[in-house]
mmCIF file with all atom_site columns, C-alpha atoms and ligand atoms in Angstrom:
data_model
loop_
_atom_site.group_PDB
_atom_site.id
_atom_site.type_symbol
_atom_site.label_atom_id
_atom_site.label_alt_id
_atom_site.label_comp_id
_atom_site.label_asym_id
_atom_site.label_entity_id
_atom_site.label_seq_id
_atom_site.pdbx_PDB_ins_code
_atom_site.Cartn_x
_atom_site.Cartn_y
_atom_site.Cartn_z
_atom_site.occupancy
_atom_site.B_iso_or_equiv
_atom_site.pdbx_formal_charge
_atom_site.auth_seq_id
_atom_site.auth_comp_id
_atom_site.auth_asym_id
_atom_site.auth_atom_id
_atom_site.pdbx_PDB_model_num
ATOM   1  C  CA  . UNK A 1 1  ? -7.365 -21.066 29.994 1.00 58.00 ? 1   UNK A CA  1
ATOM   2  C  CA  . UNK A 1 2  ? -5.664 -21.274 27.016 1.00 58.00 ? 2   UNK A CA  1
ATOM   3  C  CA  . UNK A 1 3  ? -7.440 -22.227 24.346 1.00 58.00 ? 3   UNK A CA  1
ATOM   4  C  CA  . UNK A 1 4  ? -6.159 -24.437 20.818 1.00 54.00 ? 4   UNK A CA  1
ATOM   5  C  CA  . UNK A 1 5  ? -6.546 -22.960 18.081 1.00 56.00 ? 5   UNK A CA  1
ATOM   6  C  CA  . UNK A 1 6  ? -4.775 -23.159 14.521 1.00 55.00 ? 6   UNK A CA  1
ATOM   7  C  CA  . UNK A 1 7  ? -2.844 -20.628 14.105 1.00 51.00 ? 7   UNK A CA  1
ATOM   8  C  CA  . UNK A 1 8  ? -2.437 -19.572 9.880  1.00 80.00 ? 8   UNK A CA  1
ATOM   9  C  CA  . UNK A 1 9  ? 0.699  -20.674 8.711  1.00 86.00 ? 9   UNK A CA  1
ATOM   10 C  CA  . UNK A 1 10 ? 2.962  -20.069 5.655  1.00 89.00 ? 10  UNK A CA  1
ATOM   11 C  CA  . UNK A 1 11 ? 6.142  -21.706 4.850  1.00 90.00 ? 11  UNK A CA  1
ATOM   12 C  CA  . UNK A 1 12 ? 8.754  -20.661 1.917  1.00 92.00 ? 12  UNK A CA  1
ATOM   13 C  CA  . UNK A 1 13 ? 9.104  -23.551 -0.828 1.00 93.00 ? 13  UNK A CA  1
ATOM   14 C  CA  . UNK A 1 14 ? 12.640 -22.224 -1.394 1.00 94.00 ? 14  UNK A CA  1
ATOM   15 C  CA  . UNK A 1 15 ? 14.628 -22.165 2.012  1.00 93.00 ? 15  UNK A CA  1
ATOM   16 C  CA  . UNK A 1 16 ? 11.781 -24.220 3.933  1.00 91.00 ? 16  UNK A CA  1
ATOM   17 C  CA  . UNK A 1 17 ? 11.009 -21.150 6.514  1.00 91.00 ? 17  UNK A CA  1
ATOM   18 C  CA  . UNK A 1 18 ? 7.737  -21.154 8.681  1.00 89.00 ? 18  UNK A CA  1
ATOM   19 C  CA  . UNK A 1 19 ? 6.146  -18.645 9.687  1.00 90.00 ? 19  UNK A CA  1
ATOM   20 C  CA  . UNK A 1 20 ? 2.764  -18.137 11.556 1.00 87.00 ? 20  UNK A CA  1
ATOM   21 C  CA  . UNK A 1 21 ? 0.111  -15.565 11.612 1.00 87.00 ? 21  UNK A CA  1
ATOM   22 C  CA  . UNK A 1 22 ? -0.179 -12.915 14.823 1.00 87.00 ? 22  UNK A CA  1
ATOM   23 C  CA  . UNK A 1 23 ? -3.290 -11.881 15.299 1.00 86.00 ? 23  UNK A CA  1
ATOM   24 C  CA  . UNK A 1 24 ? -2.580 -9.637  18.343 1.00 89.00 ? 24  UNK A CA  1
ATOM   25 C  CA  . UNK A 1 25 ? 0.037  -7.656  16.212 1.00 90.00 ? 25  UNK A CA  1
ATOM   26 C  CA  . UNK A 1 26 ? -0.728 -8.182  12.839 1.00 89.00 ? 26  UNK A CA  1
ATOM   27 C  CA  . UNK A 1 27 ? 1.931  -9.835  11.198 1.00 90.00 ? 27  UNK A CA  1
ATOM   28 C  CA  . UNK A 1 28 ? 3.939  -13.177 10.519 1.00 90.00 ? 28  UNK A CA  1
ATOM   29 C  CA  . UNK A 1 29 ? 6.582  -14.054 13.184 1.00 88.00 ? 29  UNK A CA  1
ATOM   30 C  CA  . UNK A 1 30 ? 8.445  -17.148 13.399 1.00 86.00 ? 30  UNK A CA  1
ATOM   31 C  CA  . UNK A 1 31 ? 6.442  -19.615 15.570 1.00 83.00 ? 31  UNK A CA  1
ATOM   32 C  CA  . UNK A 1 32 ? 8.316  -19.830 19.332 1.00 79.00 ? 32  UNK A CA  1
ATOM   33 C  CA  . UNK A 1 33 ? 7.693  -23.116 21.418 1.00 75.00 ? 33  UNK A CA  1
ATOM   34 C  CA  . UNK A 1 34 ? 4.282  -21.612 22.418 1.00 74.00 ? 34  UNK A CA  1
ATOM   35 C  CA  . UNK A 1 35 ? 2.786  -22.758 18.892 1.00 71.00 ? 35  UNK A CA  1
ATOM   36 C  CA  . UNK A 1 36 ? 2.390  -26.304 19.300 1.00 67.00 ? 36  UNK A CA  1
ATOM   37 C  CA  . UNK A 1 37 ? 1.449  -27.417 16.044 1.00 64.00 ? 37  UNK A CA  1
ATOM   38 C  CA  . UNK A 1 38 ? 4.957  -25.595 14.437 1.00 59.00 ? 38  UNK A CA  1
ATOM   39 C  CA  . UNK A 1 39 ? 8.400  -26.858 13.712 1.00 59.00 ? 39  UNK A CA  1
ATOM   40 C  CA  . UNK A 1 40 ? 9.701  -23.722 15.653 1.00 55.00 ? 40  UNK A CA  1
ATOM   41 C  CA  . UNK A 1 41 ? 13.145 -24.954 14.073 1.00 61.00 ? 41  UNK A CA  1
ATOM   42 C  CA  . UNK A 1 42 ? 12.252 -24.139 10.491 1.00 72.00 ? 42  UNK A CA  1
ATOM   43 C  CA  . UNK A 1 43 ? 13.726 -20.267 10.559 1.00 79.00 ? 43  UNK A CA  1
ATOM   44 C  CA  . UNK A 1 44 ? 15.113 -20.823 6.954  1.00 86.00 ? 44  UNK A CA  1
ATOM   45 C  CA  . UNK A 1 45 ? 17.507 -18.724 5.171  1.00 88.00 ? 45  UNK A CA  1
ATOM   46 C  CA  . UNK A 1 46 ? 17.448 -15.145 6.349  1.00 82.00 ? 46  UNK A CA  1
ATOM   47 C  CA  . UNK A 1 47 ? 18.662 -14.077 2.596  1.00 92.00 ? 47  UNK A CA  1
ATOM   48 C  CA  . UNK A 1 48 ? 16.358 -15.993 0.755  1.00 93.00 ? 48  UNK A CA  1
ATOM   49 C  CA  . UNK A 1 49 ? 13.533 -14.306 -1.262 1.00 93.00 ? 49  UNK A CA  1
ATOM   50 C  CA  . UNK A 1 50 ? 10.790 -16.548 0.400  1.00 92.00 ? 50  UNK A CA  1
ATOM   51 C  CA  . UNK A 1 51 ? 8.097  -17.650 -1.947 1.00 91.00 ? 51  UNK A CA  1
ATOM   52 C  CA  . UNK A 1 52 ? 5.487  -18.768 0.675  1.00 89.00 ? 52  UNK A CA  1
ATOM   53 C  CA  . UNK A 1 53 ? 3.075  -21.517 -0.429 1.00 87.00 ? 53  UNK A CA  1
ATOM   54 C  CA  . UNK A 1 54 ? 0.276  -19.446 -0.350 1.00 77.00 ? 54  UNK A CA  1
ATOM   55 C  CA  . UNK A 1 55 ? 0.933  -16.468 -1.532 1.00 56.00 ? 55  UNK A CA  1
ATOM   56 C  CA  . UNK A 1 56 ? -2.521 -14.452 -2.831 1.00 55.00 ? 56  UNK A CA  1
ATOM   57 C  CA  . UNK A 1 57 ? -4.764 -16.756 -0.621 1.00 54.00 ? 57  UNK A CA  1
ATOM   58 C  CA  . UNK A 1 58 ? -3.965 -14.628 2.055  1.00 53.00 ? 58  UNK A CA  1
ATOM   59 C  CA  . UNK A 1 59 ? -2.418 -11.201 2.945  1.00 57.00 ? 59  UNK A CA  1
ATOM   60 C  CA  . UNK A 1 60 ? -2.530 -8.342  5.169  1.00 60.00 ? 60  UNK A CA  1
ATOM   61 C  CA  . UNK A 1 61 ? -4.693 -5.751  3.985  1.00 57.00 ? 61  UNK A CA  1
ATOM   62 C  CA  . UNK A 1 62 ? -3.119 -2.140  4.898  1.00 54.00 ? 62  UNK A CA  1
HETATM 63 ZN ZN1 . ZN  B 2 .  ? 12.783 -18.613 1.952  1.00 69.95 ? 101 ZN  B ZN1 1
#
């Protein structure tokens, strides 16, 4: 029933954050135990000014 898939993933070169792609609300979240393929401990530094590693090869569009 459920199906794999890949979710899109971003993770901060700076405090080492992860975050993953929800396509049923539109935005990144912080991958729970449900995303297999994600180091769901890799939260990061809630202060830091994440520079994802890759920024401009995708975004949200408003
Ligand atoms: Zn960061």
């Amino acid at each position: 029933m459920a199906k794999l898939r890949k979710p899109e993933e971003r993770e901060c070169e700076r405090c080492g954050r992860v975050e993953v792609w929800d396509d049923d609300h539109d935005t990144w979240r912080v991958p729970t135990d449900d995303d297999e393929d994600v180091d769901a401990d890799a939260v990061g530094d809630v202060h830091c000014v994440h520079e994802w590693d890759i920024d401009g090869s995708f975004r949200p569009i408003e």
